[in-house]
Short mmCIF file of C-alpha atoms and ligand atoms in Angstrom, two decimals:
data_model
loop_
_atom_site.label_atom_id
_atom_site.label_comp_id
_atom_site.label_asym_id
_atom_site.label_seq_id
_atom_site.Cartn_x
_atom_site.Cartn_y
_atom_site.Cartn_z
CA MET A 250 104.25 60.91 110.79
CA LYS A 251 102.98 62.79 107.84
CA LYS A 252 103.61 66.36 107.42
CA VAL A 253 100.27 68.03 105.82
CA ILE A 254 100.66 71.93 104.93
CA VAL A 255 96.98 73.56 106.02
CA THR A 256 96.93 76.89 103.95
CA GLY A 257 93.92 79.19 106.05
CA GLY A 258 94.79 76.58 109.09
CA ALA A 259 93.52 79.54 111.51
CA GLY A 260 90.11 80.11 109.39
CA PHE A 261 86.61 78.47 109.97
CA ILE A 262 87.14 75.31 108.12
CA GLY A 263 90.84 75.31 108.33
CA SER A 264 91.16 75.36 112.18
CA HIS A 265 88.90 72.62 112.61
CA THR A 266 90.55 70.54 109.91
CA VAL A 267 93.98 71.07 111.67
CA VAL A 268 92.06 69.14 114.92
CA GLU A 269 91.10 66.50 112.79
CA LEU A 270 93.91 65.77 111.23
CA ALA A 271 95.68 65.42 114.25
CA ALA A 272 93.39 63.49 115.76
CA ALA A 273 93.78 61.21 112.47
CA GLY A 274 97.40 60.72 113.05
CA TYR A 275 98.61 63.56 110.66
CA ALA A 276 100.92 66.61 111.54
CA PRO A 277 99.24 69.27 109.92
CA VAL A 278 101.68 72.80 109.35
CA ILE A 279 99.79 76.06 109.46
CA VAL A 280 100.28 78.46 106.88
CA ASP A 281 98.16 81.56 107.51
CA ASP A 282 99.32 85.45 107.54
CA LEU A 283 96.11 85.67 109.99
CA ARG A 284 94.72 88.25 107.07
CA ASN A 285 91.09 86.89 107.91
CA SER A 286 91.52 85.37 110.85
CA GLU A 287 92.72 85.81 114.56
CA GLU A 288 94.87 84.56 117.62
CA ARG A 289 92.35 83.71 119.24
CA ALA A 290 91.80 80.65 116.38
CA LEU A 291 95.22 79.38 117.48
CA THR A 292 94.78 80.01 121.49
CA GLY A 293 91.52 77.60 120.82
CA LEU A 294 93.63 74.77 118.61
CA ALA A 295 96.31 75.10 121.16
CA ALA A 296 93.96 74.13 123.77
CA LEU A 297 92.27 71.56 121.50
CA LEU A 298 95.45 70.03 120.33
CA GLY A 299 97.02 69.79 123.83
CA ARG A 300 100.30 72.02 122.46
CA ALA A 301 100.53 74.95 120.48
CA PRO A 302 99.63 74.46 116.89
CA VAL A 303 102.98 74.77 114.31
CA VAL A 304 102.02 77.85 112.20
CA HIS A 305 104.26 79.96 109.64
CA ARG A 306 103.03 83.59 109.54
CA VAL A 307 103.02 83.89 105.87
CA ASP A 308 101.18 84.92 102.66
CA CYS A 309 101.01 81.21 100.59
CA GLY A 310 100.34 83.25 97.85
CA ASP A 311 103.84 84.84 98.18
CA GLU A 312 106.50 82.40 96.27
CA GLN A 313 110.10 83.16 98.38
CA ALA A 314 108.49 82.88 101.91
CA MET A 315 106.15 79.70 101.01
CA ARG A 316 109.35 78.14 99.30
CA GLU A 317 110.76 78.71 102.70
CA VAL A 318 108.37 77.26 104.74
CA LEU A 319 108.83 74.56 102.33
CA GLU A 320 112.25 74.24 102.77
CA ALA A 321 112.29 74.43 106.24
CA GLU A 322 109.50 71.72 106.94
CA GLY A 323 111.36 68.82 104.87
CA GLU A 324 109.16 65.67 103.66
CA VAL A 325 105.67 67.15 103.21
CA HIS A 326 102.69 64.54 102.15
CA GLY A 327 100.39 67.58 100.98
CA VAL A 328 98.77 70.18 100.93
CA ILE A 329 94.91 71.33 101.94
CA HIS A 330 94.31 74.78 100.16
CA PHE A 331 91.84 76.68 102.14
CA ALA A 332 93.07 80.14 102.41
CA ALA A 333 91.27 82.36 100.16
CA ASP A 334 88.83 85.06 99.57
CA LYS A 335 85.12 84.27 99.80
CA ALA A 336 83.02 87.46 100.00
CA VAL A 337 80.60 87.11 97.05
CA GLY A 338 79.72 90.79 97.62
CA GLU A 339 83.44 92.19 97.93
CA SER A 340 84.20 90.08 94.75
CA VAL A 341 82.07 92.07 92.34
CA ALA A 342 83.39 95.47 93.83
CA HIS A 343 86.70 93.84 93.93
CA PRO A 344 87.03 91.39 91.28
CA THR A 345 90.79 91.95 90.86
CA LYS A 346 91.57 91.21 94.10
CA TYR A 347 89.71 87.81 93.90
CA TYR A 348 90.87 86.81 90.61
CA ARG A 349 94.73 87.48 91.92
CA ASN A 350 94.46 85.95 95.28
CA ASN A 351 92.37 83.05 94.81
CA ILE A 352 94.12 82.14 91.84
CA GLY A 353 97.52 83.51 92.41
CA SER A 354 97.79 81.37 95.47
CA LEU A 355 97.04 78.46 93.96
CA ALA A 356 99.48 78.58 91.06
CA VAL A 357 101.82 79.36 93.82
CA LEU A 358 101.56 76.27 95.44
CA LEU A 359 101.02 74.12 92.52
CA GLU A 360 104.51 75.60 91.21
CA LEU A 361 106.56 74.48 94.48
CA MET A 362 104.66 71.22 94.71
CA ARG A 363 106.15 70.29 91.10
CA GLN A 364 109.41 71.63 92.03
CA ARG A 365 109.14 69.64 95.52
CA GLY A 366 107.54 66.56 94.33
CA ILE A 367 104.63 67.07 96.72
CA ARG A 368 102.21 64.78 95.34
CA SER A 369 98.51 65.47 96.79
CA MET A 370 96.48 68.55 97.49
CA VAL A 371 93.09 68.81 98.28
CA PHE A 372 91.56 72.16 97.34
CA SER A 373 88.66 73.99 98.73
CA SER A 374 86.04 74.63 96.16
CA SER A 375 82.01 75.32 96.61
CA CYS A 376 78.55 74.63 95.40
CA THR A 377 78.92 77.99 93.90
CA VAL A 378 80.25 76.50 90.90
CA TYR A 379 77.16 75.25 89.79
CA GLY A 380 75.47 78.29 89.90
CA GLU A 381 71.55 77.98 89.96
CA PRO A 382 70.99 74.16 89.32
CA LYS A 383 68.65 72.71 86.67
CA GLU A 384 68.16 69.77 88.53
CA LEU A 385 67.84 69.16 92.55
CA PRO A 386 69.91 67.58 94.38
CA VAL A 387 72.94 69.09 92.55
CA ASP A 388 75.03 65.87 91.58
CA GLU A 389 78.84 66.32 90.17
CA THR A 390 78.17 66.01 86.69
CA ALA A 391 76.00 69.03 86.74
CA PRO A 392 77.63 71.78 84.96
CA ASP A 393 80.05 73.35 86.88
CA ARG A 394 80.69 76.62 84.96
CA ASN A 395 77.61 78.79 86.24
CA ALA A 396 79.28 81.27 89.32
CA ALA A 397 76.87 84.17 89.57
CA SER A 398 80.37 86.17 90.93
CA PRO A 399 83.91 86.86 90.49
CA TYR A 400 84.23 85.07 94.02
CA GLY A 401 82.15 81.86 92.03
CA PHE A 402 84.48 82.15 89.05
CA THR A 403 87.78 81.90 90.59
CA LYS A 404 86.53 78.54 92.31
CA VAL A 405 85.76 77.46 88.46
CA ALA A 406 89.18 78.48 87.67
CA CYS A 407 90.80 77.08 90.34
CA GLU A 408 89.08 73.37 89.65
CA GLN A 409 90.31 73.87 85.64
CA LEU A 410 93.79 74.64 86.70
CA LEU A 411 93.89 72.02 89.13
CA ARG A 412 92.71 69.86 85.87
CA ASP A 413 95.18 70.95 83.69
CA GLU A 414 98.00 70.68 85.93
CA VAL A 415 97.05 66.77 87.03
CA SER A 416 96.81 66.32 82.97
CA ALA A 417 100.44 67.78 83.04
CA SER A 418 101.86 66.11 85.70
CA PRO A 419 101.40 62.11 85.89
CA MET A 420 102.63 62.22 89.85
CA LEU A 421 100.00 64.61 90.61
CA LYS A 422 96.46 63.95 92.96
CA ALA A 423 94.16 66.62 93.26
CA VAL A 424 90.66 66.08 94.96
CA LEU A 425 88.45 69.19 94.80
CA LEU A 426 86.07 69.19 97.42
CA ARG A 427 82.41 71.30 96.83
CA TYR A 428 81.70 72.39 100.17
CA PHE A 429 77.55 73.49 100.43
CA ASN A 430 77.22 76.15 103.59
CA PRO A 431 79.55 74.95 106.17
CA ILE A 432 78.25 76.12 109.67
CA GLY A 433 78.56 75.71 113.53
CA ALA A 434 81.30 75.38 115.77
CA HIS A 435 83.56 73.08 117.60
CA PRO A 436 81.21 71.18 120.34
CA SER A 437 84.34 72.41 122.70
CA GLY A 438 83.51 75.93 122.33
CA LEU A 439 86.92 76.40 121.64
CA ILE A 440 86.75 77.26 118.24
CA GLY A 441 84.76 78.42 115.74
CA GLU A 442 83.47 81.18 112.76
CA LEU A 443 85.11 84.82 113.85
CA PRO A 444 83.51 87.01 110.95
CA ARG A 445 85.18 90.69 110.90
CA GLY A 446 82.48 93.85 110.95
CA VAL A 447 78.87 92.92 109.85
CA PRO A 448 78.88 89.03 109.05
CA ASN A 449 77.76 88.42 105.22
CA ASN A 450 76.58 84.70 106.14
CA LEU A 451 73.57 83.70 107.62
CA VAL A 452 74.51 81.71 110.83
CA PRO A 453 76.83 84.04 112.15
CA TYR A 454 74.24 87.20 111.58
CA VAL A 455 71.71 84.83 113.33
CA SER A 456 73.93 84.15 116.83
CA GLN A 457 74.90 87.97 116.78
CA ALA A 458 71.00 88.89 116.31
CA ALA A 459 70.51 86.46 119.14
CA ALA A 460 72.92 87.48 121.46
CA GLY A 461 71.88 91.34 121.01
CA LEU A 462 74.72 92.89 119.19
CA ARG A 463 72.74 93.39 115.78
CA ASP A 464 69.30 94.73 116.10
CA ARG A 465 67.69 91.72 113.86
CA LEU A 466 68.50 89.55 110.99
CA ILE A 467 67.15 90.92 107.48
CA ILE A 468 65.50 87.97 105.64
CA HIS A 469 66.93 88.29 102.40
CA GLY A 470 63.76 87.95 100.61
CA ALA A 471 60.58 85.68 101.01
CA ASP A 472 59.13 85.66 97.82
CA TYR A 473 60.87 82.50 95.82
CA ASP A 474 59.36 79.90 94.70
CA THR A 475 60.11 77.63 97.86
CA ALA A 476 57.79 76.08 100.28
CA ASP A 477 58.14 78.96 102.28
CA GLY A 478 59.39 81.89 100.03
CA THR A 479 62.68 81.95 101.23
CA CYS A 480 66.20 80.57 99.90
CA VAL A 481 67.25 76.77 100.55
CA ARG A 482 70.59 76.05 101.33
CA ASP A 483 72.33 72.44 102.64
CA TYR A 484 74.16 73.66 106.00
CA ILE A 485 76.56 71.21 107.01
CA HIS A 486 78.07 71.21 110.36
CA VAL A 487 82.11 72.16 110.04
CA VAL A 488 83.15 69.45 112.38
CA ASP A 489 81.87 66.85 109.72
CA LEU A 490 83.19 69.01 106.53
CA ALA A 491 86.73 68.92 108.32
CA LYS A 492 86.11 65.32 108.65
CA ALA A 493 85.72 64.89 105.07
CA HIS A 494 89.18 66.17 104.54
CA VAL A 495 90.96 63.71 106.65
CA THR A 496 88.86 61.20 104.97
CA ALA A 497 89.92 62.64 101.18
CA LEU A 498 93.63 62.70 102.05
CA ASP A 499 93.16 58.51 103.38
CA TRP A 500 91.50 58.13 100.17
CA MET A 501 93.92 59.78 97.33
CA GLY A 502 97.00 58.04 99.66
CA GLN A 503 95.56 54.88 98.32
CA ARG A 504 95.16 55.45 94.89
CA PRO A 505 97.41 55.90 91.98
CA ALA A 506 98.09 59.13 90.22
CA PRO A 507 97.46 61.23 88.24
CA LEU A 508 93.80 61.58 89.90
CA CYS A 509 91.82 64.63 89.86
CA GLU A 510 88.14 64.37 91.41
CA ALA A 511 85.44 66.19 92.38
CA PHE A 512 82.78 65.70 95.26
CA ASN A 513 79.78 67.41 97.07
CA LEU A 514 80.20 68.02 100.58
CA GLY A 515 76.69 68.51 101.84
CA THR A 516 74.44 66.76 104.00
CA GLY A 517 71.88 66.37 101.20
CA ARG A 518 69.23 68.33 102.86
CA GLY A 519 68.08 71.47 101.70
CA ASN A 520 66.52 73.92 104.23
CA SER A 521 64.53 77.50 104.27
CA VAL A 522 66.34 80.75 105.69
CA LEU A 523 63.18 80.52 107.96
CA GLU A 524 63.69 76.89 109.25
CA VAL A 525 66.96 77.88 110.08
CA VAL A 526 65.57 80.59 111.98
CA ARG A 527 63.38 78.73 113.85
CA THR A 528 65.48 75.70 114.46
CA PHE A 529 67.98 78.44 115.76
CA GLU A 530 65.13 79.51 118.39
CA ALA A 531 63.80 75.99 119.09
CA VAL A 532 67.27 74.26 120.27
CA ASN A 533 68.45 77.07 121.85
CA GLY A 534 65.86 78.83 123.74
CA VAL A 535 66.42 82.10 122.31
CA PRO A 536 64.64 84.58 120.08
CA VAL A 537 65.96 85.46 116.79
CA PRO A 538 65.08 89.13 116.01
CA HIS A 539 64.10 89.11 112.17
CA ALA A 540 62.18 90.60 109.82
CA ILE A 541 61.84 90.34 105.87
CA GLY A 542 64.00 92.26 103.23
CA PRO A 543 64.27 92.32 99.53
CA ARG A 544 66.21 90.06 97.70
CA ARG A 545 70.18 89.73 97.84
CA ALA A 546 71.76 90.39 94.49
CA GLY A 547 73.19 87.00 93.15
CA ASP A 548 71.44 84.64 95.18
CA VAL A 549 70.78 81.27 94.03
CA GLU A 550 66.67 80.44 95.10
CA SER A 551 67.67 76.54 96.07
CA VAL A 552 70.45 74.56 96.04
CA PHE A 553 70.85 71.31 98.06
CA ALA A 554 73.75 68.59 97.66
CA ASP A 555 73.67 65.25 95.89
CA THR A 556 75.48 62.77 98.38
CA ARG A 557 75.96 59.45 96.87
CA ARG A 558 79.03 59.91 95.08
CA SER A 559 80.96 61.46 98.13
CA ALA A 560 79.67 58.37 100.30
CA GLU A 561 80.00 55.62 97.77
CA VAL A 562 83.10 56.62 96.27
CA LEU A 563 84.65 58.29 99.17
CA GLY A 564 83.16 56.73 102.19
CA TRP A 565 82.31 59.95 104.02
CA ARG A 566 78.99 61.72 104.52
CA ALA A 567 77.75 63.67 107.06
CA ARG A 568 76.29 63.11 110.58
CA LEU A 569 75.60 66.00 112.42
CA THR A 570 72.18 67.45 112.09
CA LEU A 571 71.14 71.61 111.67
CA ALA A 572 69.99 71.03 114.92
CA ASP A 573 73.36 70.25 116.31
CA ALA A 574 75.46 72.65 114.14
CA LEU A 575 72.57 75.39 115.14
CA ARG A 576 73.40 74.46 118.86
CA ASP A 577 77.43 74.55 118.58
CA ALA A 578 77.14 77.91 116.87
CA TRP A 579 75.15 79.44 119.70
CA ASN A 580 77.68 77.96 122.36
CA TRP A 581 80.54 79.71 120.36
CA GLN A 582 78.65 82.62 120.04
CA ARG A 583 77.72 83.04 124.09
CA ARG A 584 81.92 82.09 124.71
CA LEU A 585 82.39 85.34 122.19
CA GLY A 586 80.48 87.60 124.29
C1 LIG B 731 77.84 81.90 99.60
C2 LIG B 731 78.60 81.45 98.55
C3 LIG B 731 79.27 80.18 98.70
C4 LIG B 731 80.29 81.04 99.34
C5 LIG B 731 80.00 81.15 100.57
C6 LIG B 731 80.91 82.08 101.16
C7 LIG B 731 76.93 80.81 95.81
C8 LIG B 731 75.55 80.64 95.64
N1 LIG B 731 77.17 80.83 97.40
O1 LIG B 731 76.91 81.12 99.78
O2 LIG B 731 79.43 79.44 97.62
O3 LIG B 731 81.09 79.65 99.91
O4 LIG B 731 78.98 82.67 100.23
O5 LIG B 731 80.47 83.44 101.70
O6 LIG B 731 77.96 81.96 95.57
N2 LIG B 731 70.67 85.25 104.42
C9 LIG B 731 69.45 86.14 104.74
N3 LIG B 731 69.84 87.28 105.72
C10 LIG B 731 71.44 87.48 105.91
C11 LIG B 731 72.45 86.66 105.66
C12 LIG B 731 71.88 85.81 104.28
O7 LIG B 731 68.95 85.93 104.98
O8 LIG B 731 71.55 88.35 106.65
C13 LIG B 731 70.15 84.38 103.52
C14 LIG B 731 70.90 84.45 101.83
O9 LIG B 731 69.95 85.05 101.17
C15 LIG B 731 71.05 83.25 101.19
C16 LIG B 731 71.32 81.95 103.05
O10 LIG B 731 71.00 83.29 103.97
O11 LIG B 731 69.51 82.92 101.32
C17 LIG B 731 72.63 81.70 103.05
O12 LIG B 731 73.09 82.98 102.82
P1 LIG B 731 74.93 82.69 103.38
O13 LIG B 731 75.53 82.43 104.85
O14 LIG B 731 75.48 84.09 102.82
O15 LIG B 731 75.85 81.83 102.22
P2 LIG B 731 75.45 81.49 100.23
O16 LIG B 731 75.03 82.78 99.96
O17 LIG B 731 74.30 80.65 100.38
#
């Protein structure tokens, strides 16, 4: 079985990808120091996999520790690099932390991959690289240096680092996956998102408001130039997103190096914040207390993906709906209590 290093494999998208990798016959090896995830993710993974996942509890940005992990694991087919800081607001307050962690860890991994002859990387990028797109849906040829936050610029910088490294290393292959808004949870209810403290992202907040853990959701602005005045995003089920990583690895495996390609991962549909709230209420039969508040600094008005390239070139498309994702998010929240 081909071993795949999954940095951040105990996190939200990482844990779902570990499940899909195992189902596809890869051998996932998690590298995660659990700084932003919990033991519970590993217990859930063990239940889903039918065995304890392979986990190295180290910081993937620690070169010596990471070297030891790779030495211990022997032959490795590729690396999926999820581990990163991702809170937009925190990145504005602590930009150095973001540049150091997000770019530093990728640099360590690329250095070690070069030394050990590991040739494939799938990188977690984001639609944040497009900023506020001029045309919608946004395709991969749109200007991609328009991030609106230090977090976003770390993704722009990491994408550029990968392009430069591929130019310099004719044996290297990289796929840059630009996620739109990943939501939901595994339908089993065994793994899902585990936000620490007050959630920054919409769907965890909606779930907690429905569960009575928060007074009410504050909708960040209803005066945007959209159908109902609230912001529009492309919400994609985390299981669909996880499967795209397996597709990307398979696809890279059939192509010669050097290779560096970016793909949008979204559904191609845009939904407003109010549509998310109403769909959540309708599919789950629970009210989501909410109120309109002021705009959130740095928010983009509307962004949703042109998914043609990922469908035509990668052969991947999202199958699950917004309703599926919100049902699974609620199922997970109820188990969390
Ligand atoms: C942002 C980033 C994205 C990143 C993600 C990780 C941009 C453009 N997007 O996504 O790249 O991967 O954070 O954290 O930088 N909302 C409310 N009330 C809330 C929370 C959110 O109304 O309590 C609204 C927001 O204003 C937004 C929508 O819900 O319109 C989605 O917000 P969120 O889930 O935070 O994701 P993004 O900001 O789109």
